[in-house]
PDB file of N, CA and C in Angstrom:
ATOM      1  N   UNK A   1       3.968  13.277   1.445  1.00 95.00           N
ATOM      2  CA  UNK A   1       3.865  12.850  -0.227  1.00 95.00           C
ATOM      3  C   UNK A   1       4.328  14.347  -0.615  1.00 95.00           C
ATOM      4  N   UNK A   2       5.270  14.190  -2.047  1.00 96.00           N
ATOM      5  CA  UNK A   2       5.753  15.364  -2.585  1.00 96.00           C
ATOM      6  C   UNK A   2       4.857  15.603  -3.998  1.00 96.00           C
ATOM      7  N   UNK A   3       4.224  16.191  -4.210  1.00 95.00           N
ATOM      8  CA  UNK A   3       3.766  16.257  -5.711  1.00 95.00           C
ATOM      9  C   UNK A   3       4.620  17.000  -6.665  1.00 95.00           C
ATOM     10  N   UNK A   4       5.392  16.295  -7.618  1.00 96.00           N
ATOM     11  CA  UNK A   4       6.277  17.166  -8.455  1.00 96.00           C
ATOM     12  C   UNK A   4       5.789  17.354  -9.754  1.00 96.00           C
ATOM     13  N   UNK A   5       4.469  17.944  -9.973  1.00 94.00           N
ATOM     14  CA  UNK A   5       4.055  18.417 -11.215  1.00 94.00           C
ATOM     15  C   UNK A   5       3.267  17.496 -11.982  1.00 94.00           C
ATOM     16  N   UNK A   6       2.552  17.944 -13.104  1.00 95.00           N
ATOM     17  CA  UNK A   6       2.006  17.326 -14.071  1.00 95.00           C
ATOM     18  C   UNK A   6       2.565  16.961 -15.112  1.00 95.00           C
ATOM     19  N   UNK A   7       2.772  15.697 -15.382  1.00 96.00           N
ATOM     20  CA  UNK A   7       3.299  14.791 -16.797  1.00 96.00           C
ATOM     21  C   UNK A   7       2.241  14.974 -17.922  1.00 96.00           C
ATOM     22  N   UNK A   8       2.455  16.116 -18.793  1.00 95.00           N
ATOM     23  CA  UNK A   8       1.504  15.890 -19.757  1.00 95.00           C
ATOM     24  C   UNK A   8       1.262  14.797 -20.641  1.00 95.00           C
ATOM     25  N   UNK A   9       2.329  13.818 -21.119  1.00 96.00           N
ATOM     26  CA  UNK A   9       2.378  12.909 -22.008  1.00 96.00           C
ATOM     27  C   UNK A   9       1.363  11.693 -21.233  1.00 96.00           C
ATOM     28  N   UNK A  10       1.302  11.581 -20.007  1.00 95.00           N
ATOM     29  CA  UNK A  10       0.423  10.804 -19.478  1.00 95.00           C
ATOM     30  C   UNK A  10      -0.916  11.355 -18.845  1.00 95.00           C
ATOM     31  N   UNK A  11      -1.209  12.630 -18.778  1.00 94.00           N
ATOM     32  CA  UNK A  11      -2.292  13.553 -18.336  1.00 94.00           C
ATOM     33  C   UNK A  11      -2.162  13.031 -16.640  1.00 94.00           C
ATOM     34  N   UNK A  12      -1.333  13.131 -16.048  1.00 96.00           N
ATOM     35  CA  UNK A  12      -1.122  12.518 -14.751  1.00 96.00           C
ATOM     36  C   UNK A  12      -0.214  13.222 -13.626  1.00 96.00           C
ATOM     37  N   UNK A  13      -0.001  13.372 -12.557  1.00 96.00           N
ATOM     38  CA  UNK A  13       0.325  14.086 -11.660  1.00 96.00           C
ATOM     39  C   UNK A  13       1.595  13.171 -11.150  1.00 96.00           C
ATOM     40  N   UNK A  14       2.803  13.301 -11.293  1.00 97.00           N
ATOM     41  CA  UNK A  14       3.927  12.796 -10.605  1.00 97.00           C
ATOM     42  C   UNK A  14       3.874  12.935  -8.904  1.00 97.00           C
ATOM     43  N   UNK A  15       4.082  12.044  -8.282  1.00 97.00           N
ATOM     44  CA  UNK A  15       4.256  12.092  -6.909  1.00 97.00           C
ATOM     45  C   UNK A  15       5.366  11.152  -6.312  1.00 97.00           C
ATOM     46  N   UNK A  16       6.007  11.582  -5.278  1.00 97.00           N
ATOM     47  CA  UNK A  16       7.058  10.927  -4.485  1.00 97.00           C
ATOM     48  C   UNK A  16       6.779  10.709  -3.278  1.00 97.00           C
ATOM     49  N   UNK A  17       6.892   9.569  -2.730  1.00 96.00           N
ATOM     50  CA  UNK A  17       6.747   9.219  -1.347  1.00 96.00           C
ATOM     51  C   UNK A  17       7.928   8.080  -0.783  1.00 96.00           C
ATOM     52  N   UNK A  18       8.153   8.428   0.509  1.00 96.00           N
ATOM     53  CA  UNK A  18       9.505   7.118   0.645  1.00 96.00           C
ATOM     54  C   UNK A  18       8.724   6.127   1.440  1.00 96.00           C
ATOM     55  N   UNK A  19       9.012   4.774   1.167  1.00 94.00           N
ATOM     56  CA  UNK A  19       8.561   3.547   1.447  1.00 94.00           C
ATOM     57  C   UNK A  19       9.651   2.626   1.536  1.00 94.00           C
ATOM     58  N   UNK A  20       9.501   2.341   3.055  1.00 91.00           N
ATOM     59  CA  UNK A  20      10.667   1.166   3.107  1.00 91.00           C
ATOM     60  C   UNK A  20      12.073   1.842   2.719  1.00 91.00           C
ATOM     61  N   UNK A  21      12.432   2.996   3.320  1.00 92.00           N
ATOM     62  CA  UNK A  21      13.809   3.821   2.932  1.00 92.00           C
ATOM     63  C   UNK A  21      14.057   4.092   1.771  1.00 92.00           C
ATOM     64  N   UNK A  22      13.302   4.349   0.829  1.00 93.00           N
ATOM     65  CA  UNK A  22      13.591   4.420  -0.418  1.00 93.00           C
ATOM     66  C   UNK A  22      12.458   5.327  -1.167  1.00 93.00           C
ATOM     67  N   UNK A  23      12.795   5.856  -1.977  1.00 95.00           N
ATOM     68  CA  UNK A  23      11.893   7.034  -2.745  1.00 95.00           C
ATOM     69  C   UNK A  23      11.098   6.172  -3.551  1.00 95.00           C
ATOM     70  N   UNK A  24       9.799   6.460  -3.852  1.00 96.00           N
ATOM     71  CA  UNK A  24       9.252   5.557  -4.703  1.00 96.00           C
ATOM     72  C   UNK A  24       8.353   6.843  -5.502  1.00 96.00           C
ATOM     73  N   UNK A  25       8.465   6.991  -6.932  1.00 97.00           N
ATOM     74  CA  UNK A  25       7.542   7.571  -7.756  1.00 97.00           C
ATOM     75  C   UNK A  25       6.410   7.142  -8.612  1.00 97.00           C
ATOM     76  N   UNK A  26       5.445   8.033  -8.584  1.00 98.00           N
ATOM     77  CA  UNK A  26       4.363   7.193  -9.093  1.00 98.00           C
ATOM     78  C   UNK A  26       3.464   8.440 -10.001  1.00 98.00           C
ATOM     79  N   UNK A  27       2.698   7.950 -11.002  1.00 98.00           N
ATOM     80  CA  UNK A  27       1.934   9.040 -11.931  1.00 98.00           C
ATOM     81  C   UNK A  27       0.391   8.363 -11.180  1.00 98.00           C
ATOM     82  N   UNK A  28      -0.396   9.931 -10.678  1.00 97.00           N
ATOM     83  CA  UNK A  28      -1.729   9.502 -10.538  1.00 97.00           C
ATOM     84  C   UNK A  28      -2.324  10.149 -11.387  1.00 97.00           C
ATOM     85  N   UNK A  29      -3.094   9.586 -12.021  1.00 95.00           N
ATOM     86  CA  UNK A  29      -4.193  10.150 -13.205  1.00 95.00           C
ATOM     87  C   UNK A  29      -4.992  11.419 -12.967  1.00 95.00           C
ATOM     88  N   UNK A  30      -4.757  12.327 -13.618  1.00 93.00           N
ATOM     89  CA  UNK A  30      -5.575  13.366 -13.151  1.00 93.00           C
ATOM     90  C   UNK A  30      -6.960  13.566 -13.560  1.00 93.00           C
ATOM     91  N   UNK A  31      -7.497  12.382 -14.153  1.00 89.00           N
ATOM     92  CA  UNK A  31      -8.856  11.769 -14.484  1.00 89.00           C
ATOM     93  C   UNK A  31      -9.430  11.606 -13.200  1.00 89.00           C
ATOM     94  N   UNK A  32      -8.812  10.942 -12.205  1.00 89.00           N
ATOM     95  CA  UNK A  32      -9.404  10.742 -10.735  1.00 89.00           C
ATOM     96  C   UNK A  32      -9.769  11.985 -10.116  1.00 89.00           C
ATOM     97  N   UNK A  33      -9.096  12.974 -10.418  1.00 87.00           N
ATOM     98  CA  UNK A  33      -9.558  14.365  -9.796  1.00 87.00           C
ATOM     99  C   UNK A  33     -10.850  15.208 -10.149  1.00 87.00           C
ATOM    100  N   UNK A  34     -11.326  14.326 -11.520  1.00 75.00           N
ATOM    101  CA  UNK A  34     -12.186  14.884 -11.930  1.00 75.00           C
ATOM    102  C   UNK A  34     -13.675  14.606 -11.945  1.00 75.00           C
ATOM    103  N   UNK A  35     -13.693  13.394 -10.861  1.00 69.00           N
ATOM    104  CA  UNK A  35     -14.906  13.027 -10.472  1.00 69.00           C
ATOM    105  C   UNK A  35     -16.087  12.956 -11.334  1.00 69.00           C
ATOM    106  N   UNK A  36     -17.175  13.329 -11.556  1.00 55.00           N
ATOM    107  CA  UNK A  36     -18.073  13.174 -12.351  1.00 55.00           C
ATOM    108  C   UNK A  36     -18.422  13.968 -13.502  1.00 55.00           C
ATOM    109  N   UNK A  37     -17.130  14.803 -13.792  1.00 55.00           N
ATOM    110  CA  UNK A  37     -17.209  15.906 -14.721  1.00 55.00           C
ATOM    111  C   UNK A  37     -17.281  15.185 -16.151  1.00 55.00           C
ATOM    112  N   UNK A  38     -17.516  15.803 -16.909  1.00 49.00           N
ATOM    113  CA  UNK A  38     -17.632  15.606 -18.463  1.00 49.00           C
ATOM    114  C   UNK A  38     -16.077  14.806 -18.918  1.00 49.00           C
ATOM    115  N   UNK A  39     -16.128  13.836 -19.530  1.00 51.00           N
ATOM    116  CA  UNK A  39     -14.905  12.751 -20.125  1.00 51.00           C
ATOM    117  C   UNK A  39     -14.075  13.833 -20.609  1.00 51.00           C
ATOM    118  N   UNK A  40     -14.122  14.653 -21.198  1.00 55.00           N
ATOM    119  CA  UNK A  40     -13.200  15.522 -21.911  1.00 55.00           C
ATOM    120  C   UNK A  40     -12.507  16.589 -21.216  1.00 55.00           C
ATOM    121  N   UNK A  41     -13.237  16.884 -19.959  1.00 69.00           N
ATOM    122  CA  UNK A  41     -13.008  18.206 -19.327  1.00 69.00           C
ATOM    123  C   UNK A  41     -11.902  17.416 -18.316  1.00 69.00           C
ATOM    124  N   UNK A  42     -10.919  18.812 -18.455  1.00 81.00           N
ATOM    125  CA  UNK A  42      -9.560  18.348 -17.574  1.00 81.00           C
ATOM    126  C   UNK A  42      -9.593  18.984 -16.503  1.00 81.00           C
ATOM    127  N   UNK A  43      -9.143  18.618 -15.478  1.00 84.00           N
ATOM    128  CA  UNK A  43      -9.287  19.197 -13.953  1.00 84.00           C
ATOM    129  C   UNK A  43      -8.308  20.274 -14.156  1.00 84.00           C
ATOM    130  N   UNK A  44      -8.576  21.561 -13.059  1.00 88.00           N
ATOM    131  CA  UNK A  44      -7.587  22.371 -12.934  1.00 88.00           C
ATOM    132  C   UNK A  44      -6.329  21.939 -11.920  1.00 88.00           C
ATOM    133  N   UNK A  45      -5.301  22.512 -12.043  1.00 87.00           N
ATOM    134  CA  UNK A  45      -4.223  22.227 -11.361  1.00 87.00           C
ATOM    135  C   UNK A  45      -4.742  22.397  -9.730  1.00 87.00           C
ATOM    136  N   UNK A  46      -5.501  23.234  -9.369  1.00 90.00           N
ATOM    137  CA  UNK A  46      -6.269  23.406  -8.287  1.00 90.00           C
ATOM    138  C   UNK A  46      -6.878  22.062  -7.847  1.00 90.00           C
ATOM    139  N   UNK A  47      -7.862  21.863  -8.623  1.00 89.00           N
ATOM    140  CA  UNK A  47      -8.906  21.010  -8.181  1.00 89.00           C
ATOM    141  C   UNK A  47      -8.184  19.587  -8.112  1.00 89.00           C
ATOM    142  N   UNK A  48      -7.068  19.381  -9.165  1.00 91.00           N
ATOM    143  CA  UNK A  48      -6.211  18.112  -8.592  1.00 91.00           C
ATOM    144  C   UNK A  48      -5.348  18.257  -7.307  1.00 91.00           C
ATOM    145  N   UNK A  49      -4.772  19.253  -7.152  1.00 93.00           N
ATOM    146  CA  UNK A  49      -4.078  19.267  -6.017  1.00 93.00           C
ATOM    147  C   UNK A  49      -4.882  19.024  -4.807  1.00 93.00           C
ATOM    148  N   UNK A  50      -6.306  19.783  -4.704  1.00 93.00           N
ATOM    149  CA  UNK A  50      -7.080  19.547  -3.607  1.00 93.00           C
ATOM    150  C   UNK A  50      -7.383  18.360  -3.336  1.00 93.00           C
ATOM    151  N   UNK A  51      -7.722  17.220  -4.708  1.00 94.00           N
ATOM    152  CA  UNK A  51      -8.175  16.235  -4.586  1.00 94.00           C
ATOM    153  C   UNK A  51      -6.993  15.195  -3.937  1.00 94.00           C
ATOM    154  N   UNK A  52      -5.870  15.616  -4.538  1.00 95.00           N
ATOM    155  CA  UNK A  52      -4.578  14.482  -4.428  1.00 95.00           C
ATOM    156  C   UNK A  52      -4.560  14.680  -2.503  1.00 95.00           C
ATOM    157  N   UNK A  53      -4.617  15.861  -2.158  1.00 95.00           N
ATOM    158  CA  UNK A  53      -4.292  16.307  -0.565  1.00 95.00           C
ATOM    159  C   UNK A  53      -5.107  15.754   0.240  1.00 95.00           C
ATOM    160  N   UNK A  54      -6.707  15.511  -0.200  1.00 95.00           N
ATOM    161  CA  UNK A  54      -7.706  15.057   0.281  1.00 95.00           C
ATOM    162  C   UNK A  54      -7.712  13.497   0.241  1.00 95.00           C
ATOM    163  N   UNK A  55      -6.948  13.136  -0.597  1.00 96.00           N
ATOM    164  CA  UNK A  55      -6.770  11.483  -0.654  1.00 96.00           C
ATOM    165  C   UNK A  55      -5.419  10.947  -0.578  1.00 96.00           C
ATOM    166  N   UNK A  56      -4.727  11.960   0.465  1.00 97.00           N
ATOM    167  CA  UNK A  56      -3.240  11.352   0.289  1.00 97.00           C
ATOM    168  C   UNK A  56      -2.879   9.934   0.872  1.00 97.00           C
ATOM    169  N   UNK A  57      -3.603   9.674   1.866  1.00 98.00           N
ATOM    170  CA  UNK A  57      -3.524   8.234   2.552  1.00 98.00           C
ATOM    171  C   UNK A  57      -3.873   7.234   1.872  1.00 98.00           C
ATOM    172  N   UNK A  58      -4.895   7.363   1.068  1.00 97.00           N
ATOM    173  CA  UNK A  58      -5.326   6.265  -0.151  1.00 97.00           C
ATOM    174  C   UNK A  58      -4.491   6.105  -1.027  1.00 97.00           C
ATOM    175  N   UNK A  59      -3.738   7.276  -1.450  1.00 97.00           N
ATOM    176  CA  UNK A  59      -2.768   7.304  -2.513  1.00 97.00           C
ATOM    177  C   UNK A  59      -1.595   6.480  -2.117  1.00 97.00           C
ATOM    178  N   UNK A  60      -1.025   6.945  -1.113  1.00 98.00           N
ATOM    179  CA  UNK A  60       0.151   6.411  -0.614  1.00 98.00           C
ATOM    180  C   UNK A  60       0.256   5.066  -0.153  1.00 98.00           C
ATOM    181  N   UNK A  61      -1.210   4.548   0.537  1.00 97.00           N
ATOM    182  CA  UNK A  61      -1.413   3.254   0.568  1.00 97.00           C
ATOM    183  C   UNK A  61      -1.650   2.396  -0.686  1.00 97.00           C
ATOM    184  N   UNK A  62      -2.123   2.902  -1.946  1.00 98.00           N
ATOM    185  CA  UNK A  62      -1.881   2.363  -3.142  1.00 98.00           C
ATOM    186  C   UNK A  62      -0.051   2.442  -3.596  1.00 98.00           C
ATOM    187  N   UNK A  63       0.432   2.930  -3.655  1.00 97.00           N
ATOM    188  CA  UNK A  63       1.666   3.230  -4.092  1.00 97.00           C
ATOM    189  C   UNK A  63       2.547   2.208  -3.095  1.00 97.00           C
ATOM    190  N   UNK A  64       2.260   2.090  -1.922  1.00 97.00           N
ATOM    191  CA  UNK A  64       2.884   1.365  -1.484  1.00 97.00           C
ATOM    192  C   UNK A  64       2.717  -0.306  -1.697  1.00 97.00           C
ATOM    193  N   UNK A  65       1.567  -0.451  -1.892  1.00 97.00           N
ATOM    194  CA  UNK A  65       1.263  -2.043  -2.227  1.00 97.00           C
ATOM    195  C   UNK A  65       1.584  -2.074  -3.572  1.00 97.00           C
ATOM    196  N   UNK A  66       1.616  -1.216  -4.425  1.00 97.00           N
ATOM    197  CA  UNK A  66       2.376  -1.726  -5.556  1.00 97.00           C
ATOM    198  C   UNK A  66       3.620  -1.774  -5.517  1.00 97.00           C
ATOM    199  N   UNK A  67       4.375  -0.858  -4.671  1.00 96.00           N
ATOM    200  CA  UNK A  67       5.992  -1.073  -4.691  1.00 96.00           C
ATOM    201  C   UNK A  67       6.577  -2.103  -4.098  1.00 96.00           C
ATOM    202  N   UNK A  68       5.409  -2.456  -2.899  1.00 95.00           N
ATOM    203  CA  UNK A  68       5.763  -3.858  -2.299  1.00 95.00           C
ATOM    204  C   UNK A  68       5.080  -4.928  -2.973  1.00 95.00           C
ATOM    205  N   UNK A  69       4.854  -5.047  -4.030  1.00 95.00           N
ATOM    206  CA  UNK A  69       4.218  -6.338  -4.586  1.00 95.00           C
ATOM    207  C   UNK A  69       3.142  -7.036  -4.274  1.00 95.00           C
ATOM    208  N   UNK A  70       2.686  -6.302  -3.550  1.00 96.00           N
ATOM    209  CA  UNK A  70       1.229  -7.078  -2.777  1.00 96.00           C
ATOM    210  C   UNK A  70      -0.014  -6.808  -3.584  1.00 96.00           C
ATOM    211  N   UNK A  71       0.027  -6.816  -4.912  1.00 95.00           N
ATOM    212  CA  UNK A  71      -1.058  -6.620  -6.057  1.00 95.00           C
ATOM    213  C   UNK A  71      -1.765  -5.252  -6.076  1.00 95.00           C
ATOM    214  N   UNK A  72      -2.764  -5.478  -6.762  1.00 94.00           N
ATOM    215  CA  UNK A  72      -3.341  -4.283  -7.192  1.00 94.00           C
ATOM    216  C   UNK A  72      -4.387  -3.492  -6.278  1.00 94.00           C
ATOM    217  N   UNK A  73      -4.093  -2.381  -6.242  1.00 96.00           N
ATOM    218  CA  UNK A  73      -5.076  -1.390  -5.126  1.00 96.00           C
ATOM    219  C   UNK A  73      -6.435  -1.662  -5.589  1.00 96.00           C
ATOM    220  N   UNK A  74      -7.573  -1.212  -5.029  1.00 95.00           N
ATOM    221  CA  UNK A  74      -8.865  -1.331  -5.355  1.00 95.00           C
ATOM    222  C   UNK A  74      -9.095   0.059  -5.974  1.00 95.00           C
ATOM    223  N   UNK A  75     -10.152  -0.016  -6.780  1.00 93.00           N
ATOM    224  CA  UNK A  75     -10.457   1.326  -7.807  1.00 93.00           C
ATOM    225  C   UNK A  75     -10.678   2.523  -6.908  1.00 93.00           C
ATOM    226  N   UNK A  76     -10.836   3.266  -7.400  1.00 93.00           N
ATOM    227  CA  UNK A  76      -9.863   3.916  -8.369  1.00 93.00           C
ATOM    228  C   UNK A  76      -8.796   4.327  -8.317  1.00 93.00           C
ATOM    229  N   UNK A  77      -8.089   3.673  -7.008  1.00 96.00           N
ATOM    230  CA  UNK A  77      -6.704   4.087  -7.022  1.00 96.00           C
ATOM    231  C   UNK A  77      -5.624   2.793  -7.727  1.00 96.00           C
ATOM    232  N   UNK A  78      -6.603   1.864  -8.566  1.00 96.00           N
ATOM    233  CA  UNK A  78      -5.623   0.681  -9.384  1.00 96.00           C
ATOM    234  C   UNK A  78      -5.088   1.620 -10.657  1.00 96.00           C
ATOM    235  N   UNK A  79      -5.625   2.809 -10.966  1.00 95.00           N
ATOM    236  CA  UNK A  79      -5.114   3.448 -12.037  1.00 95.00           C
ATOM    237  C   UNK A  79      -3.745   3.937 -11.884  1.00 95.00           C
ATOM    238  N   UNK A  80      -3.470   4.150 -10.686  1.00 97.00           N
ATOM    239  CA  UNK A  80      -2.086   4.695 -10.222  1.00 97.00           C
ATOM    240  C   UNK A  80      -0.824   4.043 -10.796  1.00 97.00           C
ATOM    241  N   UNK A  81       0.367   3.968 -11.149  1.00 97.00           N
ATOM    242  CA  UNK A  81       1.367   3.554 -11.920  1.00 97.00           C
ATOM    243  C   UNK A  81       2.683   3.876 -11.164  1.00 97.00           C
ATOM    244  N   UNK A  82       3.468   3.011 -10.856  1.00 97.00           N
ATOM    245  CA  UNK A  82       4.577   3.256 -10.403  1.00 97.00           C
ATOM    246  C   UNK A  82       5.596   3.837 -11.602  1.00 97.00           C
ATOM    247  N   UNK A  83       6.563   4.850 -11.464  1.00 95.00           N
ATOM    248  CA  UNK A  83       7.402   5.118 -12.395  1.00 95.00           C
ATOM    249  C   UNK A  83       8.716   4.303 -12.335  1.00 95.00           C
ATOM    250  N   UNK A  84       9.323   3.643 -13.527  1.00 76.00           N
ATOM    251  CA  UNK A  84      10.802   2.878 -13.245  1.00 76.00           C
ATOM    252  C   UNK A  84      11.652   3.734 -13.482  1.00 76.00           C
ATOM    253  N   UNK A  85      12.524   4.170 -12.218  1.00 61.00           N
ATOM    254  CA  UNK A  85      13.679   4.981 -12.701  1.00 61.00           C
ATOM    255  C   UNK A  85      14.822   4.070 -13.066  1.00 61.00           C
ATOM    256  N   UNK A  86      15.351   4.670 -13.991  1.00 42.00           N
ATOM    257  CA  UNK A  86      16.675   3.989 -14.800  1.00 42.00           C
ATOM    258  C   UNK A  86      17.955   4.456 -14.137  1.00 42.00           C
TER     259      UNK A  86
END
């Protein structure tokens, strides 16, 4: 998985993975990495990157499930959305 940076408009991190020989981009909300912190508190980039790395397998599985049309992943990974390429 490649982290492509933060998307300020969606308050998410854009990630890219290869699924079934195609590139799939998705948005991983930064609030997932905030854990039990205050609602308005935004996690640091380091916190978000560490959380994404620690949950890489679960994030990739959620993206694959969405990309293959196999339904919604389990919470909290159900908050991940695919990016439609035009």
